[in-house]
Amino acid sequence: MNPEEKKTGRGGARLQKKEKTPKAPKQKKPSNRTPKQKALRILFIVLTVIAAIIVALFIAYKLMVVRPEVPNLVEQPDVQQGEEFETTGPKVYGDRKEDFFTFLVIGRDTGGGGNTDTLMVMSYDIPNQKLSVLNLPRDTMVNVPWDVKKINSVYNYASLYDKDGVDFLKEEISCLIGFQPDFTVVVEWEAVGELVDAIGPVEFDVPYDMSYDDGTQDLHIHLSAGVQEIDGDKAMQLLRWRKNNKIVNGQFVTYGGYVNGDLGRIQTQQAFISAVIDKCLSSLSVDKLPALAQIFMNNVDTRGTLTVGNIAWFAQEAILGGLSMDNVSFMTLPAEGVYVYSRTVGNNQSYVVPIPDETLEMINTYFNPFEEDITLDQLDLMSVNDDGTLSSTSGYVEDTAAAGSQQSSKNTSSTKDSSSSKDSSSSGTASVTSTPKPSTSVTSTPKPSATPKVTATPKPTATPKPAETQKPVATAAPSATPQPTATPAATATPEPVSTPEPTPVSTPAPAVTSQPDTQPDIGPGMEPVE
């Protein structure tokens, strides 16, 4: 049989494939939708996709934006009926105002030796949408045991007391304002430039022609006076400028500067920060917050107490809450200028000392986070007596060589050793001690409510040693007639008074020739007055 016939034989026809006839394409049914309906259908699909994206972003945003928790809250102790708790120093517990947050902002000048260059206390009252900023002048006198008592020196002295610089500074500032701020933000000037660049240039009226060069700090300031756009680099120059300088006979000589010194510089900083806040409030939107918060966190040290989510939350509350420049207030610590002779530097140092009543009113009005008012006995404010010695509202001056003869030993039995080595501050060197300040202690021992506080007998150790009387003791300048070193006034204790030793009369201060024979090294923060 032919093989070809076998293929077409039995069963072959059934296995052969039939050729498919191509089907005619299906005819689409004519759409009954009008062009308007088609457009609406496309819009619906687009809106559905956008809504899904928005929901996803909202969920991510809410997971990122987190309300901050106030750190280190101290619970108010239980008080039995008929008992009171004596509290001295800064307020550490009590009923807090709702959503009222406080901040300590430290501008640290790393190129200038590490001293704290700018200090600000801020409060943000969210329910009332009020932002308040208090500048503390760098020459504010604080109650410390070393000779030159400017607040900007505290940061550098911390290592001598085995303390962290920022923590030590917070302690001293809490003594000035009566409470410890909730959060601390440390800003380097280099970071300010990046923050300004992130929001765009800020229009600002530069008050002076600024020209200053310091190769050791890689600091070069060259700004012309007048209205101009300030970018990040110019912002750093503006905020750091104090005086101009030029080369005379091969050496740099300073000249010019703010007419009212550091207070003028504070005013310029306040005005510029106000312009920056205004720019933020007018141009920021919620969708930009996470990115800007991250820039902030990358360049600012918040001491680990604030997260990116916390910063974004504050910004969100400001934008959605309607914070405006009408509710942003800048102020400076109410103070007056004084001069006090320095036994280590050998000249008169310029200070500002707080005005107690005005300071207390400002704190309670704008910055106190507690429902109950802060009282004057919770502040530690320094002042200069008529004879040039120093006093404090706390009743105790830590630098006993500069203290007045009427110094009280209030609250010192539990926090001070009568033979404390802090007396060695008369030699110009801060003694190393971790003894807390009287103003920062909180005594929880109950006392009868009707019994007034009894002040302990002043310490007899306040009598200056013979060697110390040869040195000028914090004589205020300029004084028309220098007074001799005051002898201790008689205490309330009726003790027989022995024949007083004659007080050696030194050359009228402030004469440089009356310095100690061996001039101690100038410590950190004890820079001479420019």
C-alpha positions as a Python dict, from the first residue, in 0.01 Angstrom:
ca = {
    (1, 'M'): (0, 0, 0),
    (2, 'N'): (115, 340, -86),
    (3, 'P'): (223, 515, 229),
    (4, 'E'): (39, 823, 116),
    (5, 'E'): (-278, 621, 92),
    (6, 'K'): (-225, 499, 447),
    (7, 'K'): (-228, 855, 568),
    (8, 'T'): (-555, 923, 401),
    (9, 'G'): (-704, 582, 478),
    (10, 'R'): (-892, 471, 779),
    (11, 'G'): (-951, 752, 1013),
    (12, 'G'): (-739, 992, 811),
    (13, 'A'): (-1019, 1227, 718),
    (14, 'R'): (-1120, 1268, 1077),
    (15, 'L'): (-771, 1369, 1179),
    (16, 'Q'): (-725, 1626, 915),
    (17, 'K'): (-766, 1985, 1033),
    (18, 'K'): (-1033, 2189, 878),
    (19, 'E'): (-939, 2524, 751),
    (20, 'K'): (-1085, 2798, 974),
    (21, 'T'): (-1287, 3059, 813),
    (22, 'P'): (-1190, 3403, 950),
    (23, 'K'): (-1465, 3554, 1158),
    (24, 'A'): (-1587, 3895, 1090),
    (25, 'P'): (-1484, 4150, 1357),
    (26, 'K'): (-1744, 4221, 1619),
    (27, 'Q'): (-1918, 4540, 1575),
    (28, 'K'): (-1895, 4766, 1884),
    (29, 'K'): (-2221, 4879, 2013),
    (30, 'P'): (-2253, 5249, 1971),
    (31, 'S'): (-2192, 5433, 2305),
    (32, 'N'): (-2481, 5624, 2440),
    (33, 'R'): (-2247, 5847, 2659),
    (34, 'T'): (-2224, 6207, 2569),
    (35, 'P'): (-1884, 6383, 2563),
    (36, 'K'): (-1969, 6542, 2895),
    (37, 'Q'): (-2037, 6202, 3052),
    (38, 'K'): (-1709, 6069, 2916),
    (39, 'A'): (-1520, 6361, 3067),
    (40, 'L'): (-1690, 6309, 3402),
    (41, 'R'): (-1599, 5940, 3396),
    (42, 'I'): (-1230, 6022, 3336),
    (43, 'L'): (-1240, 6288, 3612),
    (44, 'F'): (-1391, 6033, 3852),
    (45, 'I'): (-1107, 5789, 3786),
    (46, 'V'): (-844, 6059, 3834),
    (47, 'L'): (-1003, 6180, 4157),
    (48, 'T'): (-1017, 5825, 4289),
    (49, 'V'): (-644, 5780, 4230),
    (50, 'I'): (-564, 6118, 4388),
    (51, 'A'): (-780, 6035, 4690),
    (52, 'A'): (-596, 5708, 4737),
    (53, 'I'): (-261, 5888, 4725),
    (54, 'I'): (-381, 6152, 4970),
    (55, 'V'): (-502, 5888, 5215),
    (56, 'A'): (-167, 5711, 5195),
    (57, 'L'): (25, 6036, 5248),
    (58, 'F'): (-205, 6135, 5534),
    (59, 'I'): (-146, 5806, 5710),
    (60, 'A'): (231, 5840, 5662),
    (61, 'Y'): (221, 6201, 5777),
    (62, 'K'): (24, 6117, 6091),
    (63, 'L'): (268, 5841, 6173),
    (64, 'M'): (553, 6090, 6140),
    (65, 'V'): (403, 6396, 6311),
    (66, 'V'): (410, 6326, 6685),
    (67, 'R'): (308, 6547, 6974),
    (68, 'P'): (610, 6589, 7207),
    (69, 'E'): (604, 6477, 7567),
    (70, 'V'): (745, 6717, 7825),
    (71, 'P'): (1057, 6548, 7969),
    (72, 'N'): (1144, 6510, 8336),
    (73, 'L'): (809, 6614, 8476),
    (74, 'V'): (816, 6613, 8856),
    (75, 'E'): (500, 6505, 9029),
    (76, 'Q'): (374, 6730, 9304),
    (77, 'P'): (426, 6558, 9642),
    (78, 'D'): (127, 6458, 9848),
    (79, 'V'): (63, 6716, 10116),
    (80, 'Q'): (-131, 6618, 10425),
    (81, 'Q'): (-392, 6854, 10558),
    (82, 'G'): (-239, 7136, 10761),
    (83, 'E'): (108, 7090, 10611),
    (84, 'E'): (305, 7285, 10355),
    (85, 'F'): (613, 7198, 10155),
    (86, 'E'): (893, 7448, 10146),
    (87, 'T'): (1023, 7499, 9794),
    (88, 'T'): (1332, 7701, 9720),
    (89, 'G'): (1474, 7768, 9381),
    (90, 'P'): (1320, 7708, 9038),
    (91, 'K'): (968, 7570, 9017),
    (92, 'V'): (978, 7200, 8932),
    (93, 'Y'): (620, 7083, 8978),
    (94, 'G'): (263, 7205, 8974),
    (95, 'D'): (-38, 7214, 8743),
    (96, 'R'): (78, 7302, 8393),
    (97, 'K'): (-99, 7514, 8136),
    (98, 'E'): (-252, 7314, 7851),
    (99, 'D'): (-20, 7272, 7550),
    (100, 'F'): (223, 7534, 7679),
    (101, 'F'): (584, 7448, 7588),
    (102, 'T'): (911, 7620, 7678),
    (103, 'F'): (1251, 7607, 7508),
    (104, 'L'): (1607, 7715, 7575),
    (105, 'V'): (1780, 7813, 7249),
    (106, 'I'): (2160, 7831, 7266),
    (107, 'G'): (2358, 7986, 6984),
    (108, 'R'): (2710, 7851, 7024),
    (109, 'D'): (2999, 8033, 6858),
    (110, 'T'): (3247, 7752, 6797),
    (111, 'G'): (3492, 7987, 6628),
    (112, 'G'): (3493, 8222, 6923),
    (113, 'G'): (3625, 7980, 7184),
    (114, 'G'): (3308, 7782, 7249),
    (115, 'N'): (3130, 8039, 7465),
    (116, 'T'): (2755, 8061, 7432),
    (117, 'D'): (2708, 8350, 7193),
    (118, 'T'): (2329, 8388, 7205),
    (119, 'L'): (2082, 8273, 7472),
    (120, 'M'): (1706, 8279, 7428),
    (121, 'V'): (1414, 8143, 7629),
    (122, 'M'): (1106, 8072, 7418),
    (123, 'S'): (749, 7977, 7499),
    (124, 'Y'): (479, 7854, 7262),
    (125, 'D'): (121, 7880, 7388),
    (126, 'I'): (-61, 7666, 7133),
    (127, 'P'): (-426, 7720, 7239),
    (128, 'N'): (-377, 8098, 7221),
    (129, 'Q'): (-124, 8079, 6934),
    (130, 'K'): (132, 8302, 7106),
    (131, 'L'): (507, 8269, 7057),
    (132, 'S'): (729, 8464, 7299),
    (133, 'V'): (1107, 8500, 7281),
    (134, 'L'): (1325, 8634, 7566),
    (135, 'N'): (1688, 8725, 7497),
    (136, 'L'): (1934, 8694, 7784),
    (137, 'P'): (2229, 8933, 7735),
    (138, 'R'): (2564, 8752, 7729),
    (139, 'D'): (2691, 8991, 8002),
    (140, 'T'): (2412, 8903, 8247),
    (141, 'M'): (2562, 8851, 8594),
    (142, 'V'): (2490, 8511, 8747),
    (143, 'N'): (2555, 8371, 9093),
    (144, 'V'): (2868, 8162, 9039),
    (145, 'P'): (3184, 8117, 9250),
    (146, 'W'): (3436, 8241, 8994),
    (147, 'D'): (3537, 8603, 8947),
    (148, 'V'): (3398, 8712, 8607),
    (149, 'K'): (3033, 8613, 8640),
    (150, 'K'): (2901, 8661, 8288),
    (151, 'I'): (2643, 8405, 8184),
    (152, 'N'): (2823, 8326, 7859),
    (153, 'S'): (3115, 8182, 8059),
    (154, 'V'): (2906, 7913, 8233),
    (155, 'Y'): (2922, 7669, 7942),
    (156, 'N'): (3303, 7660, 7947),
    (157, 'Y'): (3331, 7630, 8325),
    (158, 'A'): (3121, 7311, 8335),
    (159, 'S'): (3420, 7081, 8295),
    (160, 'L'): (3569, 7216, 8619),
    (161, 'Y'): (3255, 7094, 8798),
    (162, 'D'): (3230, 6759, 8618),
    (163, 'K'): (2913, 6875, 8446),
    (164, 'D'): (2786, 6892, 8091),
    (165, 'G'): (2809, 7245, 7954),
    (166, 'V'): (2447, 7268, 7841),
    (167, 'D'): (2314, 7112, 8162),
    (168, 'F'): (2517, 7354, 8374),
    (169, 'L'): (2388, 7645, 8166),
    (170, 'K'): (2029, 7525, 8207),
    (171, 'E'): (2077, 7525, 8584),
    (172, 'E'): (2194, 7886, 8587),
    (173, 'I'): (1922, 8005, 8351),
    (174, 'S'): (1656, 7830, 8558),
    (175, 'C'): (1776, 8039, 8851),
    (176, 'L'): (1714, 8355, 8646),
    (177, 'I'): (1366, 8264, 8521),
    (178, 'G'): (1235, 8044, 8803),
    (179, 'F'): (1180, 7722, 8604),
    (180, 'Q'): (1376, 7487, 8383),
    (181, 'P'): (1279, 7497, 8012),
    (182, 'D'): (1123, 7182, 7870),
    (183, 'F'): (1349, 7145, 7567),
    (184, 'T'): (1698, 7262, 7475),
    (185, 'V'): (1805, 7349, 7123),
    (186, 'V'): (2177, 7409, 7052),
    (187, 'V'): (2244, 7587, 6723),
    (188, 'E'): (2581, 7646, 6560),
    (189, 'W'): (2597, 7959, 6346),
    (190, 'E'): (2688, 7744, 6045),
    (191, 'A'): (2348, 7577, 6074),
    (192, 'V'): (2163, 7908, 6052),
    (193, 'G'): (2286, 7952, 5697),
    (194, 'E'): (2145, 7617, 5587),
    (195, 'L'): (1811, 7689, 5752),
    (196, 'V'): (1783, 8027, 5578),
    (197, 'D'): (1880, 7872, 5244),
    (198, 'A'): (1607, 7612, 5293),
    (199, 'I'): (1330, 7874, 5311),
    (200, 'G'): (1482, 8114, 5058),
    (201, 'P'): (1643, 8457, 5096),
    (202, 'V'): (1495, 8694, 5355),
    (203, 'E'): (1457, 9065, 5288),
    (204, 'F'): (1620, 9261, 5569),
    (205, 'D'): (1748, 9611, 5645),
    (206, 'V'): (2112, 9577, 5755),
    (207, 'P'): (2168, 9858, 6012),
    (208, 'Y'): (2542, 9924, 5956),
    (209, 'D'): (2821, 9875, 5709),
    (210, 'M'): (2983, 9559, 5844),
    (211, 'S'): (3347, 9476, 5770),
    (212, 'Y'): (3536, 9229, 5985),
    (213, 'D'): (3803, 8967, 5911),
    (214, 'D'): (3949, 8703, 6141),
    (215, 'G'): (4158, 8438, 5972),
    (216, 'T'): (4191, 8231, 6291),
    (217, 'Q'): (3813, 8172, 6286),
    (218, 'D'): (3781, 8176, 5907),
    (219, 'L'): (3536, 8458, 5972),
    (220, 'H'): (3486, 8719, 5703),
    (221, 'I'): (3200, 8967, 5731),
    (222, 'H'): (3136, 9215, 5450),
    (223, 'L'): (2783, 9358, 5434),
    (224, 'S'): (2666, 9699, 5322),
    (225, 'A'): (2398, 9885, 5515),
    (226, 'G'): (2049, 9893, 5367),
    (227, 'V'): (1758, 9675, 5259),
    (228, 'Q'): (1870, 9361, 5076),
    (229, 'E'): (1806, 8991, 5037),
    (230, 'I'): (1991, 8787, 5297),
    (231, 'D'): (2087, 8432, 5205),
    (232, 'G'): (2242, 8172, 5431),
    (233, 'D'): (2598, 8305, 5411),
    (234, 'K'): (2493, 8665, 5471),
    (235, 'A'): (2272, 8554, 5761),
    (236, 'M'): (2575, 8411, 5944),
    (237, 'Q'): (2768, 8732, 5887),
    (238, 'L'): (2482, 8948, 6008),
    (239, 'L'): (2421, 8750, 6326),
    (240, 'R'): (2788, 8721, 6426),
    (241, 'W'): (2895, 9083, 6367),
    (242, 'R'): (2983, 9301, 6667),
    (243, 'K'): (3247, 9547, 6544),
    (244, 'N'): (3446, 9636, 6235),
    (245, 'N'): (3822, 9598, 6209),
    (246, 'K'): (4100, 9713, 5981),
    (247, 'I'): (4477, 9678, 5954),
    (248, 'V'): (4676, 9963, 6110),
    (249, 'N'): (5057, 9933, 6116),
    (250, 'G'): (5032, 9565, 6034),
    (251, 'Q'): (4780, 9484, 6309),
    (252, 'F'): (4401, 9455, 6315),
    (253, 'V'): (4230, 9736, 6507),
    (254, 'T'): (3859, 9722, 6595),
    (255, 'Y'): (3628, 10020, 6563),
    (256, 'G'): (3262, 10107, 6529),
    (257, 'G'): (3003, 9854, 6637),
    (258, 'Y'): (2660, 9883, 6792),
    (259, 'V'): (2602, 10209, 6977),
    (260, 'N'): (2445, 10029, 7275),
    (261, 'G'): (2678, 9730, 7267),
    (262, 'D'): (2543, 9379, 7303),
    (263, 'L'): (2186, 9504, 7345),
    (264, 'G'): (2206, 9650, 6995),
    (265, 'R'): (2326, 9318, 6859),
    (266, 'I'): (2035, 9146, 7033),
    (267, 'Q'): (1791, 9388, 6867),
    (268, 'T'): (1934, 9307, 6523),
    (269, 'Q'): (1914, 8933, 6590),
    (270, 'Q'): (1555, 8968, 6709),
    (271, 'A'): (1459, 9169, 6401),
    (272, 'F'): (1619, 8915, 6166),
    (273, 'I'): (1464, 8614, 6339),
    (274, 'S'): (1130, 8793, 6321),
    (275, 'A'): (1178, 8834, 5944),
    (276, 'V'): (1265, 8464, 5912),
    (277, 'I'): (954, 8359, 6107),
    (278, 'D'): (741, 8590, 5893),
    (279, 'K'): (884, 8431, 5578),
    (280, 'C'): (813, 8084, 5713),
    (281, 'L'): (454, 8161, 5809),
    (282, 'S'): (380, 8318, 5471),
    (283, 'S'): (542, 8056, 5247),
    (284, 'L'): (541, 7722, 5429),
    (285, 'S'): (281, 7454, 5370),
    (286, 'V'): (205, 7132, 5553),
    (287, 'D'): (348, 6915, 5275),
    (288, 'K'): (692, 7079, 5319),
    (289, 'L'): (709, 7021, 5694),
    (290, 'P'): (876, 6676, 5705),
    (291, 'A'): (1158, 6783, 5473),
    (292, 'L'): (1221, 7109, 5660),
    (293, 'A'): (1200, 6932, 5994),
    (294, 'Q'): (1467, 6689, 5876),
    (295, 'I'): (1693, 6978, 5768),
    (296, 'F'): (1644, 7128, 6114),
    (297, 'M'): (1729, 6803, 6290),
    (298, 'N'): (2039, 6747, 6075),
    (299, 'N'): (2185, 7082, 6175),
    (300, 'V'): (2058, 7141, 6528),
    (301, 'D'): (2127, 6953, 6851),
    (302, 'T'): (1803, 6908, 7045),
    (303, 'R'): (1975, 6706, 7320),
    (304, 'G'): (1774, 6400, 7218),
    (305, 'T'): (1446, 6531, 7359),
    (306, 'L'): (1288, 6636, 7027),
    (307, 'T'): (1240, 6422, 6717),
    (308, 'V'): (1171, 6511, 6355),
    (309, 'G'): (808, 6426, 6421),
    (310, 'N'): (798, 6664, 6718),
    (311, 'I'): (938, 6952, 6514),
    (312, 'A'): (687, 6878, 6237),
    (313, 'W'): (408, 6877, 6498),
    (314, 'F'): (501, 7223, 6626),
    (315, 'A'): (516, 7354, 6270),
    (316, 'Q'): (180, 7195, 6192),
    (317, 'E'): (21, 7359, 6495),
    (318, 'A'): (161, 7696, 6388),
    (319, 'I'): (32, 7666, 6030),
    (320, 'L'): (-307, 7510, 6100),
    (321, 'G'): (-353, 7713, 6419),
    (322, 'G'): (-302, 8040, 6233),
    (323, 'L'): (6, 8172, 6415),
    (324, 'S'): (74, 8523, 6285),
    (325, 'M'): (342, 8782, 6347),
    (326, 'D'): (90, 8981, 6550),
    (327, 'N'): (121, 8713, 6818),
    (328, 'V'): (501, 8676, 6806),
    (329, 'S'): (672, 8883, 7079),
    (330, 'F'): (1043, 8952, 7121),
    (331, 'M'): (1176, 9096, 7445),
    (332, 'T'): (1500, 9132, 7641),
    (333, 'L'): (1561, 9055, 8008),
    (334, 'P'): (1479, 9372, 8207),
    (335, 'A'): (1817, 9478, 8340),
    (336, 'E'): (2045, 9771, 8415),
    (337, 'G'): (2413, 9814, 8337),
    (338, 'V'): (2675, 9808, 8614),
    (339, 'Y'): (3053, 9792, 8642),
    (340, 'V'): (3231, 9564, 8889),
    (341, 'Y'): (3606, 9546, 8941),
    (342, 'S'): (3764, 9213, 8848),
    (343, 'R'): (4037, 9094, 9078),
    (344, 'T'): (4169, 8853, 8814),
    (345, 'V'): (4153, 9061, 8498),
    (346, 'G'): (4248, 9381, 8681),
    (347, 'N'): (3990, 9615, 8532),
    (348, 'N'): (3622, 9704, 8550),
    (349, 'Q'): (3393, 9447, 8389),
    (350, 'S'): (3067, 9556, 8232),
    (351, 'Y'): (2758, 9359, 8341),
    (352, 'V'): (2382, 9377, 8328),
    (353, 'V'): (2190, 9278, 8641),
    (354, 'P'): (1819, 9187, 8624),
    (355, 'I'): (1557, 9423, 8767),
    (356, 'P'): (1369, 9185, 9001),
    (357, 'D'): (1009, 9315, 8985),
    (358, 'E'): (1008, 9370, 8609),
    (359, 'T'): (1176, 9036, 8545),
    (360, 'L'): (924, 8850, 8758),
    (361, 'E'): (627, 9019, 8589),
    (362, 'M'): (761, 8939, 8241),
    (363, 'I'): (825, 8574, 8328),
    (364, 'N'): (478, 8517, 8472),
    (365, 'T'): (307, 8697, 8185),
    (366, 'Y'): (482, 8530, 7892),
    (367, 'F'): (696, 8231, 7992),
    (368, 'N'): (576, 8057, 8309),
    (369, 'P'): (443, 7711, 8205),
    (370, 'F'): (266, 7657, 8539),
    (371, 'E'): (-80, 7774, 8643),
    (372, 'E'): (59, 7911, 8970),
    (373, 'D'): (276, 8223, 8953),
    (374, 'I'): (649, 8203, 9014),
    (375, 'T'): (760, 8405, 9317),
    (376, 'L'): (1070, 8615, 9376),
    (377, 'D'): (1217, 8368, 9626),
    (378, 'Q'): (1238, 8117, 9341),
    (379, 'L'): (1476, 8344, 9148),
    (380, 'D'): (1847, 8398, 9202),
    (381, 'L'): (1911, 8751, 9073),
    (382, 'M'): (2237, 8934, 9140),
    (383, 'S'): (2281, 9300, 9233),
    (384, 'V'): (2565, 9535, 9327),
    (385, 'N'): (2568, 9708, 9667),
    (386, 'D'): (2671, 10070, 9723),
    (387, 'D'): (3011, 9957, 9848),
    (388, 'G'): (3075, 9746, 9538),
    (389, 'T'): (3006, 9408, 9699),
    (390, 'L'): (2747, 9170, 9557),
    (391, 'S'): (2410, 9043, 9676),
    (392, 'S'): (2154, 8793, 9552),
    (393, 'T'): (1780, 8758, 9596),
    (394, 'S'): (1852, 8401, 9710),
    (395, 'G'): (2031, 8540, 10015),
    (396, 'Y'): (2365, 8381, 9932),
    (397, 'V'): (2650, 8486, 9704),
    (398, 'E'): (2861, 8190, 9599),
    (399, 'D'): (3173, 8400, 9550),
    (400, 'T'): (3225, 8478, 9919),
    (401, 'A'): (3518, 8709, 9841),
    (402, 'A'): (3277, 8941, 9658),
    (403, 'A'): (2982, 8903, 9896),
    (404, 'G'): (2855, 9182, 10118),
    (405, 'S'): (2900, 9172, 10492),
    (406, 'Q'): (2527, 9118, 10543),
    (407, 'Q'): (2523, 8794, 10344),
    (408, 'S'): (2259, 8558, 10470),
    (409, 'S'): (2325, 8190, 10524),
    (410, 'K'): (1966, 8108, 10432),
    (411, 'N'): (1923, 7754, 10306),
    (412, 'T'): (2295, 7688, 10323),
    (413, 'S'): (2299, 7433, 10602),
    (414, 'S'): (2185, 7157, 10369),
    (415, 'T'): (2354, 7269, 10050),
    (416, 'K'): (2669, 7451, 10154),
    (417, 'D'): (2969, 7352, 10356),
    (418, 'S'): (3083, 7645, 10571),
    (419, 'S'): (3441, 7557, 10487),
    (420, 'S'): (3368, 7516, 10115),
    (421, 'S'): (3664, 7539, 9885),
    (422, 'K'): (3466, 7789, 9679),
    (423, 'D'): (3639, 8059, 9883),
    (424, 'S'): (3939, 7983, 9667),
    (425, 'S'): (3766, 8182, 9391),
    (426, 'S'): (3948, 8484, 9533),
    (427, 'S'): (4257, 8348, 9363),
    (428, 'G'): (4081, 8364, 9028),
    (429, 'T'): (4040, 7988, 8988),
    (430, 'A'): (3703, 7821, 9013),
    (431, 'S'): (3711, 7537, 9262),
    (432, 'V'): (3596, 7198, 9146),
    (433, 'T'): (3284, 7100, 9334),
    (434, 'S'): (2950, 6945, 9255),
    (435, 'T'): (2768, 7112, 9545),
    (436, 'P'): (2430, 7230, 9415),
    (437, 'K'): (2324, 7593, 9429),
    (438, 'P'): (2084, 7681, 9709),
    (439, 'S'): (1836, 7809, 9455),
    (440, 'T'): (1807, 7477, 9276),
    (441, 'S'): (1724, 7266, 9579),
    (442, 'V'): (1373, 7155, 9664),
    (443, 'T'): (1310, 7086, 10030),
    (444, 'S'): (1010, 6866, 10094),
    (445, 'T'): (1025, 6880, 10473),
    (446, 'P'): (684, 6994, 10600),
    (447, 'K'): (665, 7313, 10803),
    (448, 'P'): (382, 7474, 11003),
    (449, 'S'): (180, 7690, 10767),
    (450, 'A'): (157, 7983, 11004),
    (451, 'T'): (521, 7990, 11107),
    (452, 'P'): (742, 8223, 10905),
    (453, 'K'): (1073, 8096, 10775),
    (454, 'V'): (1357, 8144, 11022),
    (455, 'T'): (1682, 8263, 10875),
    (456, 'A'): (1988, 8094, 11014),
    (457, 'T'): (2264, 8295, 11180),
    (458, 'P'): (2502, 8437, 10918),
    (459, 'K'): (2824, 8245, 10884),
    (460, 'P'): (3122, 8398, 11066),
    (461, 'T'): (3342, 8280, 10782),
    (462, 'A'): (3227, 8579, 10576),
    (463, 'T'): (3507, 8782, 10742),
    (464, 'P'): (3773, 8832, 10475),
    (465, 'K'): (4115, 8691, 10538),
    (466, 'P'): (4399, 8939, 10584),
    (467, 'A'): (4555, 8831, 10257),
    (468, 'E'): (4233, 8896, 10073),
    (469, 'T'): (4191, 9246, 10207),
    (470, 'Q'): (4495, 9355, 10011),
    (471, 'K'): (4301, 9302, 9688),
    (472, 'P'): (4018, 9516, 9555),
    (473, 'V'): (3687, 9350, 9632),
    (474, 'A'): (3435, 9389, 9349),
    (475, 'T'): (3438, 9765, 9369),
    (476, 'A'): (3172, 9916, 9144),
    (477, 'A'): (3300, 10165, 8893),
    (478, 'P'): (3303, 10443, 8818),
    (479, 'S'): (3293, 10540, 9186),
    (480, 'A'): (3363, 10898, 9279),
    (481, 'T'): (3519, 10813, 9616),
    (482, 'P'): (3636, 10453, 9657),
    (483, 'Q'): (3531, 10314, 9988),
    (484, 'P'): (3751, 10090, 10198),
    (485, 'T'): (3665, 9727, 10222),
    (486, 'A'): (3356, 9694, 10436),
    (487, 'T'): (3401, 9521, 10769),
    (488, 'P'): (3141, 9265, 10865),
    (489, 'A'): (2836, 9420, 11027),
    (490, 'A'): (2734, 9297, 11369),
    (491, 'T'): (2504, 9001, 11352),
    (492, 'A'): (2186, 8959, 11548),
    (493, 'T'): (2368, 8723, 11786),
    (494, 'P'): (2465, 8927, 12097),
    (495, 'E'): (2826, 8818, 12115),
    (496, 'P'): (3093, 9036, 12276),
    (497, 'V'): (3286, 9222, 12010),
    (498, 'S'): (3660, 9195, 12041),
    (499, 'T'): (3892, 9478, 11953),
    (500, 'P'): (3862, 9502, 11576),
    (501, 'E'): (4171, 9470, 11370),
    (502, 'P'): (4242, 9772, 11157),
    (503, 'T'): (4140, 9715, 10799),
    (504, 'P'): (4436, 9757, 10568),
    (505, 'V'): (4372, 10039, 10327),
    (506, 'S'): (4473, 9953, 9975),
    (507, 'T'): (4532, 10182, 9684),
    (508, 'P'): (4193, 10308, 9563),
    (509, 'A'): (4037, 10066, 9314),
    (510, 'P'): (4028, 10013, 9029),
    (511, 'A'): (4402, 10062, 8996),
    (512, 'V'): (4583, 9792, 8807),
    (513, 'T'): (4879, 9830, 9042),
    (514, 'S'): (4666, 9683, 9322),
    (515, 'Q'): (4644, 9344, 9158),
    (516, 'P'): (4792, 9040, 9329),
    (517, 'D'): (5162, 8990, 9280),
    (518, 'T'): (5097, 8666, 9100),
    (519, 'Q'): (4833, 8721, 8834),
    (520, 'P'): (4636, 8398, 8781),
    (521, 'D'): (4571, 8276, 8430),
    (522, 'I'): (4249, 8403, 8281),
    (523, 'G'): (4005, 8117, 8266),
    (524, 'P'): (3749, 8041, 7997),
    (525, 'G'): (3486, 8308, 7963),
    (526, 'M'): (3702, 8565, 8142),
    (527, 'E'): (3788, 8759, 7833),
    (528, 'P'): (3884, 9126, 7885),
    (529, 'V'): (3629, 9387, 7794),
    (530, 'E'): (3677, 9512, 7440),
}
